[in-house]
């Protein structure tokens, strides 16, 4: 069987940030205006007053301190609470393709590959900018890559699912090398007016190069195995789609943005993710407590990551070095989070070290990629 490696990663980071304090100030201004406008209905019991947010609550609930965004003015406008994005003509590169090209070029440079050495592009993200043509094909064209491209969406597990598809393409001989990108413009589907989740997401794009191990540069990461799993759940959902128009649905309705039952997700996903990684490692003859040097986990919530790591390692074995956290800086970046952690916290490992890239999210969906540094 052809051996496969991850030989390069890339990261695009927007230039604008929003701190918790900035976010809370704009959100609370919206809350005050709403409560004042609806004072009569609130007094009569017809409506419940909105509750203010605060930075201490956000950090304690999530571990998030700030987030990067493509555009902050609109988000921080209490009369708008979503970004100002300018529609681009079809002759211009789309926003999602633009950030994917940036991250993709960085991954190609790290892998030492030129466009003519890559045969496929997979764009795997939680939300696509449009239905068609595929974002991957636009990215492919902009980078000068031949071959083929396609889009994937498995919510926050899109990156690990995309890595497996890239690995399969290389192993089967369909491609010598594959660029897999995760452009996550989460600010466009975030419910900035909902106290329970207005702080969760940030924008970013990650990229990964997957190629034959024999062609990869020294210090690349051999893929020892991949494992995917899904189980249907409505606890994380977004109902925005092309059928809304024909349903005569309210396109501004709350269900047309990110929604979740956070407590249920925490309770159900944590044991699923821990069991998924544990059985995956066992199938490869690895013991998680002694053989895995690092876990690069999906970055959704600090308490969630700590609980999963402790289930795998035991409380006495858990350290930030074992499972690095980047969500304090980036917030939840959907599918990109585990790849950011891998990108930022892989260079200090040595040849022979084993690590696990794992993501989990809506679906439910869970994906794990076990790698070893060469």
GROMACS .gro file of N, CA and C in nm, residues 189-290:
model
  306
  189UNK      N    1  -2.256   3.334   0.948
  189UNK     CA    2  -2.371   3.254   0.993
  189UNK      C    3  -2.381   3.250   1.146
  190UNK      N    4  -2.301   3.333   1.213
  190UNK     CA    5  -2.306   3.340   1.358
  190UNK      C    6  -2.427   3.421   1.404
  191UNK      N    7  -2.489   3.378   1.512
  191UNK     CA    8  -2.602   3.451   1.571
  191UNK      C    9  -2.549   3.550   1.673
  192UNK      N   10  -2.504   3.664   1.625
  192UNK     CA   11  -2.442   3.765   1.711
  192UNK      C   12  -2.542   3.827   1.808
  193UNK      N   13  -2.672   3.804   1.790
  193UNK     CA   14  -2.774   3.862   1.877
  193UNK      C   15  -2.821   3.764   1.985
  194UNK      N   16  -2.756   3.647   1.996
  194UNK     CA   17  -2.796   3.545   2.092
  194UNK      C   18  -2.691   3.536   2.203
  195UNK      N   19  -2.729   3.570   2.326
  195UNK     CA   20  -2.634   3.573   2.439
  195UNK      C   21  -2.565   3.439   2.461
  196UNK      N   22  -2.634   3.329   2.435
  196UNK     CA   23  -2.577   3.198   2.463
  196UNK      C   24  -2.466   3.158   2.366
  197UNK      N   25  -2.461   3.224   2.249
  197UNK     CA   26  -2.359   3.183   2.152
  197UNK      C   27  -2.294   3.298   2.076
  198UNK      N   28  -2.323   3.423   2.111
  198UNK     CA   29  -2.274   3.536   2.031
  198UNK      C   30  -2.121   3.549   2.034
  199UNK      N   31  -2.057   3.481   2.123
  199UNK     CA   32  -1.911   3.491   2.141
  199UNK      C   33  -1.835   3.375   2.081
  200UNK      N   34  -1.902   3.276   2.026
  200UNK     CA   35  -1.838   3.147   1.998
  200UNK      C   36  -1.738   3.151   1.883
  201UNK      N   37  -1.776   3.211   1.770
  201UNK     CA   38  -1.702   3.185   1.646
  201UNK      C   39  -1.604   3.294   1.606
  202UNK      N   40  -1.507   3.254   1.521
  202UNK     CA   41  -1.412   3.344   1.458
  202UNK      C   42  -1.382   3.298   1.317
  203UNK      N   43  -1.325   3.388   1.236
  203UNK     CA   44  -1.294   3.359   1.096
  203UNK      C   45  -1.148   3.320   1.079
  204UNK      N   46  -1.121   3.234   0.981
  204UNK     CA   47  -0.985   3.187   0.956
  204UNK      C   48  -0.988   3.096   0.834
  205UNK      N   49  -0.871   3.057   0.783
  205UNK     CA   50  -0.864   2.951   0.682
  205UNK      C   51  -0.737   2.870   0.705
  206UNK      N   52  -0.752   2.739   0.700
  206UNK     CA   53  -0.638   2.648   0.710
  206UNK      C   54  -0.623   2.569   0.582
  207UNK      N   55  -0.505   2.514   0.562
  207UNK     CA   56  -0.477   2.433   0.443
  207UNK      C   57  -0.379   2.322   0.480
  208UNK      N   58  -0.394   2.209   0.413
  208UNK     CA   59  -0.309   2.093   0.438
  208UNK      C   60  -0.269   2.032   0.304
  209UNK      N   61  -0.143   1.996   0.290
  209UNK     CA   62  -0.095   1.921   0.174
  209UNK      C   63  -0.079   1.775   0.213
  210UNK      N   64  -0.141   1.687   0.135
  210UNK     CA   65  -0.129   1.542   0.154
  210UNK      C   66  -0.064   1.485   0.028
  211UNK      N   67   0.043   1.406   0.045
  211UNK     CA   68   0.111   1.349  -0.071
  211UNK      C   69   0.175   1.215  -0.035
  212UNK      N   70   0.233   1.150  -0.134
  212UNK     CA   71   0.303   1.025  -0.110
  212UNK      C   72   0.419   1.048  -0.013
  213UNK      N   73   0.433   0.960   0.082
  213UNK     CA   74   0.541   0.972   0.181
  213UNK      C   75   0.677   0.972   0.113
  214UNK      N   76   0.693   0.890   0.011
  214UNK     CA   77   0.823   0.879  -0.057
  214UNK      C   78   0.863   1.008  -0.126
  215UNK      N   79   0.764   1.093  -0.157
  215UNK     CA   80   0.793   1.221  -0.223
  215UNK      C   81   0.799   1.338  -0.126
  216UNK      N   82   0.759   1.314  -0.002
  216UNK     CA   83   0.750   1.422   0.095
  216UNK      C   84   0.886   1.459   0.152
  217UNK      N   85   0.900   1.583   0.193
  217UNK     CA   86   1.026   1.629   0.250
  217UNK      C   87   1.048   1.565   0.387
  218UNK      N   88   1.173   1.556   0.433
  218UNK     CA   89   1.200   1.504   0.568
  218UNK      C   90   1.129   1.587   0.673
  219UNK      N   91   1.084   1.522   0.780
  219UNK     CA   92   1.013   1.592   0.884
  219UNK      C   93   0.864   1.603   0.860
  220UNK      N   94   0.816   1.537   0.753
  220UNK     CA   95   0.672   1.534   0.728
  220UNK      C   96   0.605   1.437   0.825
  221UNK      N   97   0.473   1.427   0.814
  221UNK     CA   98   0.396   1.347   0.908
  221UNK      C   99   0.327   1.231   0.836
  222UNK      N  100   0.377   1.110   0.857
  222UNK     CA  101   0.313   0.994   0.796
  222UNK      C  102   0.175   0.973   0.858
  223UNK      N  103   0.077   0.949   0.772
  223UNK     CA  104  -0.058   0.921   0.819
  223UNK      C  105  -0.068   0.772   0.849
  224UNK      N  106  -0.077   0.738   0.977
  224UNK     CA  107  -0.085   0.597   1.017
  224UNK      C  108  -0.227   0.543   1.000
  225UNK      N  109  -0.326   0.630   1.011
  225UNK     CA  110  -0.463   0.586   0.994
  225UNK      C  111  -0.561   0.700   1.009
  226UNK      N  112  -0.679   0.681   0.951
  226UNK     CA  113  -0.789   0.777   0.964
  226UNK      C  114  -0.915   0.701   1.002
  227UNK      N  115  -1.004   0.768   1.072
  227UNK     CA  116  -1.129   0.706   1.113
  227UNK      C  117  -1.238   0.813   1.120
  228UNK      N  118  -1.354   0.783   1.058
  228UNK     CA  119  -1.466   0.876   1.055
  228UNK      C  120  -1.590   0.809   1.114
  229UNK      N  121  -1.676   0.891   1.175
  229UNK     CA  122  -1.803   0.839   1.228
  229UNK      C  123  -1.907   0.951   1.229
  230UNK      N  124  -2.033   0.914   1.207
  230UNK     CA  125  -2.143   1.009   1.214
  230UNK      C  126  -2.261   0.946   1.286
  231UNK      N  127  -2.337   1.031   1.354
  231UNK     CA  128  -2.459   0.990   1.425
  231UNK      C  129  -2.555   1.108   1.422
  232UNK      N  130  -2.674   1.088   1.368
  232UNK     CA  131  -2.764   1.201   1.346
  232UNK      C  132  -2.811   1.266   1.475
  233UNK      N  133  -2.806   1.399   1.475
  233UNK     CA  134  -2.852   1.477   1.589
  233UNK      C  135  -2.896   1.614   1.542
  234UNK      N  136  -3.001   1.667   1.605
  234UNK     CA  137  -3.049   1.803   1.578
  234UNK      C  138  -2.993   1.905   1.676
  235UNK      N  139  -2.902   1.864   1.761
  235UNK     CA  140  -2.856   1.953   1.868
  235UNK      C  141  -2.764   2.064   1.819
  236UNK      N  142  -2.711   2.052   1.699
  236UNK     CA  143  -2.639   2.162   1.632
  236UNK      C  144  -2.699   2.171   1.492
  237UNK      N  145  -2.753   2.288   1.458
  237UNK     CA  146  -2.827   2.294   1.331
  237UNK      C  147  -2.826   2.436   1.275
  238UNK      N  148  -2.835   2.444   1.141
  238UNK     CA  149  -2.853   2.569   1.069
  238UNK      C  150  -2.945   2.538   0.951
  239UNK      N  151  -3.065   2.598   0.947
  239UNK     CA  152  -3.165   2.564   0.846
  239UNK      C  153  -3.160   2.654   0.722
  240UNK      N  154  -3.057   2.737   0.711
  240UNK     CA  155  -3.049   2.825   0.594
  240UNK      C  156  -3.016   2.743   0.470
  241UNK      N  157  -3.091   2.764   0.362
  241UNK     CA  158  -3.065   2.690   0.239
  241UNK      C  159  -3.149   2.740   0.123
  242UNK      N  160  -3.126   2.680   0.007
  242UNK     CA  161  -3.189   2.731  -0.116
  242UNK      C  162  -3.339   2.704  -0.121
  243UNK      N  163  -3.388   2.611  -0.040
  243UNK     CA  164  -3.532   2.583  -0.040
  243UNK      C  165  -3.612   2.684   0.042
  244UNK      N  166  -3.543   2.766   0.123
  244UNK     CA  167  -3.613   2.864   0.206
  244UNK      C  168  -3.704   2.953   0.121
  245UNK      N  169  -3.658   2.990   0.004
  245UNK     CA  170  -3.734   3.080  -0.084
  245UNK      C  171  -3.867   3.016  -0.122
  246UNK      N  172  -3.864   2.889  -0.158
  246UNK     CA  173  -3.986   2.821  -0.200
  246UNK      C  174  -4.075   2.782  -0.083
  247UNK      N  175  -4.017   2.778   0.035
  247UNK     CA  176  -4.096   2.751   0.156
  247UNK      C  177  -4.164   2.878   0.209
  248UNK      N  178  -4.133   2.991   0.143
  248UNK     CA  179  -4.179   3.121   0.193
  248UNK      C  180  -4.139   3.140   0.339
  249UNK      N  181  -4.019   3.094   0.371
  249UNK     CA  182  -3.969   3.100   0.508
  249UNK      C  183  -3.908   3.236   0.537
  250UNK      N  184  -3.901   3.268   0.664
  250UNK     CA  185  -3.837   3.392   0.708
  250UNK      C  186  -3.686   3.373   0.702
  251UNK      N  187  -3.623   3.436   0.603
  251UNK     CA  188  -3.479   3.418   0.584
  251UNK      C  189  -3.399   3.483   0.696
  252UNK      N  190  -3.464   3.565   0.778
  252UNK     CA  191  -3.398   3.626   0.893
  252UNK      C  192  -3.432   3.551   1.023
  253UNK      N  193  -3.503   3.440   1.010
  253UNK     CA  194  -3.544   3.363   1.128
  253UNK      C  195  -3.424   3.311   1.206
  254UNK      N  196  -3.444   3.292   1.337
  254UNK     CA  197  -3.334   3.247   1.423
  254UNK      C  198  -3.275   3.114   1.379
  255UNK      N  199  -3.358   3.027   1.321
  255UNK     CA  200  -3.308   2.895   1.281
  255UNK      C  201  -3.227   2.900   1.152
  256UNK      N  202  -3.217   3.018   1.089
  256UNK     CA  203  -3.137   3.031   0.967
  256UNK      C  204  -2.993   3.069   0.998
  257UNK      N  205  -2.958   3.070   1.126
  257UNK     CA  206  -2.822   3.092   1.172
  257UNK      C  207  -2.780   2.973   1.258
  258UNK      N  208  -2.656   2.974   1.303
  258UNK     CA  209  -2.608   2.868   1.391
  258UNK      C  210  -2.694   2.858   1.516
  259UNK      N  211  -2.734   2.734   1.548
  259UNK     CA  212  -2.809   2.706   1.670
  259UNK      C  213  -2.754   2.580   1.734
  260UNK      N  214  -2.754   2.576   1.866
  260UNK     CA  215  -2.715   2.453   1.933
  260UNK      C  216  -2.779   2.442   2.071
  261UNK      N  217  -2.794   2.318   2.114
  261UNK     CA  218  -2.832   2.286   2.252
  261UNK      C  219  -2.701   2.252   2.323
  262UNK      N  220  -2.634   2.356   2.374
  262UNK     CA  221  -2.498   2.342   2.423
  262UNK      C  222  -2.478   2.236   2.529
  263UNK      N  223  -2.567   2.228   2.626
  263UNK     CA  224  -2.552   2.131   2.734
  263UNK      C  225  -2.562   1.988   2.681
  264UNK      N  226  -2.657   1.966   2.590
  264UNK     CA  227  -2.673   1.833   2.531
  264UNK      C  228  -2.551   1.795   2.448
  265UNK      N  229  -2.499   1.890   2.371
  265UNK     CA  230  -2.381   1.864   2.289
  265UNK      C  231  -2.264   1.825   2.377
  266UNK      N  232  -2.241   1.901   2.483
  266UNK     CA  233  -2.131   1.873   2.575
  266UNK      C  234  -2.144   1.732   2.633
  267UNK      N  235  -2.263   1.699   2.681
  267UNK     CA  236  -2.286   1.571   2.747
  267UNK      C  237  -2.272   1.453   2.652
  268UNK      N  238  -2.315   1.471   2.527
  268UNK     CA  239  -2.318   1.360   2.432
  268UNK      C  240  -2.189   1.345   2.352
  269UNK      N  241  -2.128   1.457   2.314
  269UNK     CA  242  -2.013   1.451   2.224
  269UNK      C  243  -1.883   1.413   2.295
  270UNK      N  244  -1.864   1.461   2.417
  270UNK     CA  245  -1.737   1.433   2.486
  270UNK      C  246  -1.708   1.285   2.497
  271UNK      N  247  -1.799   1.202   2.550
  271UNK     CA  248  -1.768   1.058   2.556
  271UNK      C  249  -1.754   0.994   2.418
  272UNK      N  250  -1.832   1.043   2.320
  272UNK     CA  251  -1.822   0.989   2.184
  272UNK      C  252  -1.683   1.014   2.126
  273UNK      N  253  -1.633   1.137   2.143
  273UNK     CA  254  -1.502   1.172   2.088
  273UNK      C  255  -1.390   1.094   2.155
  274UNK      N  256  -1.397   1.084   2.287
  274UNK     CA  257  -1.294   1.010   2.360
  274UNK      C  258  -1.293   0.863   2.320
  275UNK      N  259  -1.411   0.802   2.310
  275UNK     CA  260  -1.420   0.662   2.270
  275UNK      C  261  -1.373   0.642   2.127
  276UNK      N  262  -1.407   0.737   2.040
  276UNK     CA  263  -1.366   0.729   1.900
  276UNK      C  264  -1.214   0.725   1.887
  277UNK      N  265  -1.146   0.817   1.954
  277UNK     CA  266  -0.999   0.819   1.948
  277UNK      C  267  -0.937   0.698   2.014
  278UNK      N  268  -0.992   0.657   2.126
  278UNK     CA  269  -0.938   0.543   2.199
  278UNK      C  270  -0.942   0.416   2.114
  279UNK      N  271  -1.058   0.389   2.051
  279UNK     CA  272  -1.070   0.269   1.969
  279UNK      C  273  -0.987   0.279   1.841
  280UNK      N  274  -0.974   0.402   1.788
  280UNK     CA  275  -0.890   0.420   1.670
  280UNK      C  276  -0.744   0.387   1.702
  281UNK      N  277  -0.696   0.437   1.814
  281UNK     CA  278  -0.558   0.410   1.853
  281UNK      C  279  -0.536   0.262   1.881
  282UNK      N  280  -0.632   0.198   1.946
  282UNK     CA  281  -0.622   0.055   1.974
  282UNK      C  282  -0.613  -0.026   1.845
  283UNK      N  283  -0.689   0.017   1.743
  283UNK     CA  284  -0.688  -0.056   1.615
  283UNK      C  285  -0.552  -0.046   1.546
  284UNK      N  286  -0.475   0.057   1.582
  284UNK     CA  287  -0.341   0.076   1.525
  284UNK      C  288  -0.232   0.022   1.616
  285UNK      N  289  -0.272  -0.043   1.726
  285UNK     CA  290  -0.176  -0.099   1.819
  285UNK      C  291  -0.111   0.004   1.908
  286UNK      N  292  -0.180   0.116   1.931
  286UNK     CA  293  -0.125   0.223   2.013
  286UNK      C  294  -0.207   0.239   2.140
  287UNK      N  295  -0.139   0.268   2.250
  287UNK     CA  296  -0.205   0.297   2.376
  287UNK      C  297  -0.200   0.448   2.396
  288UNK      N  298  -0.317   0.511   2.409
  288UNK     CA  299  -0.323   0.656   2.410
  288UNK      C  300  -0.241   0.720   2.520
  289UNK      N  301  -0.235   0.657   2.637
  289UNK     CA  302  -0.166   0.718   2.751
  289UNK      C  303  -0.015   0.719   2.734
  290UNK      N  304   0.039   0.621   2.666
  290UNK     CA  305   0.185   0.609   2.659
  290UNK      C  306   0.245   0.633   2.522
   0.00000   0.00000   0.00000
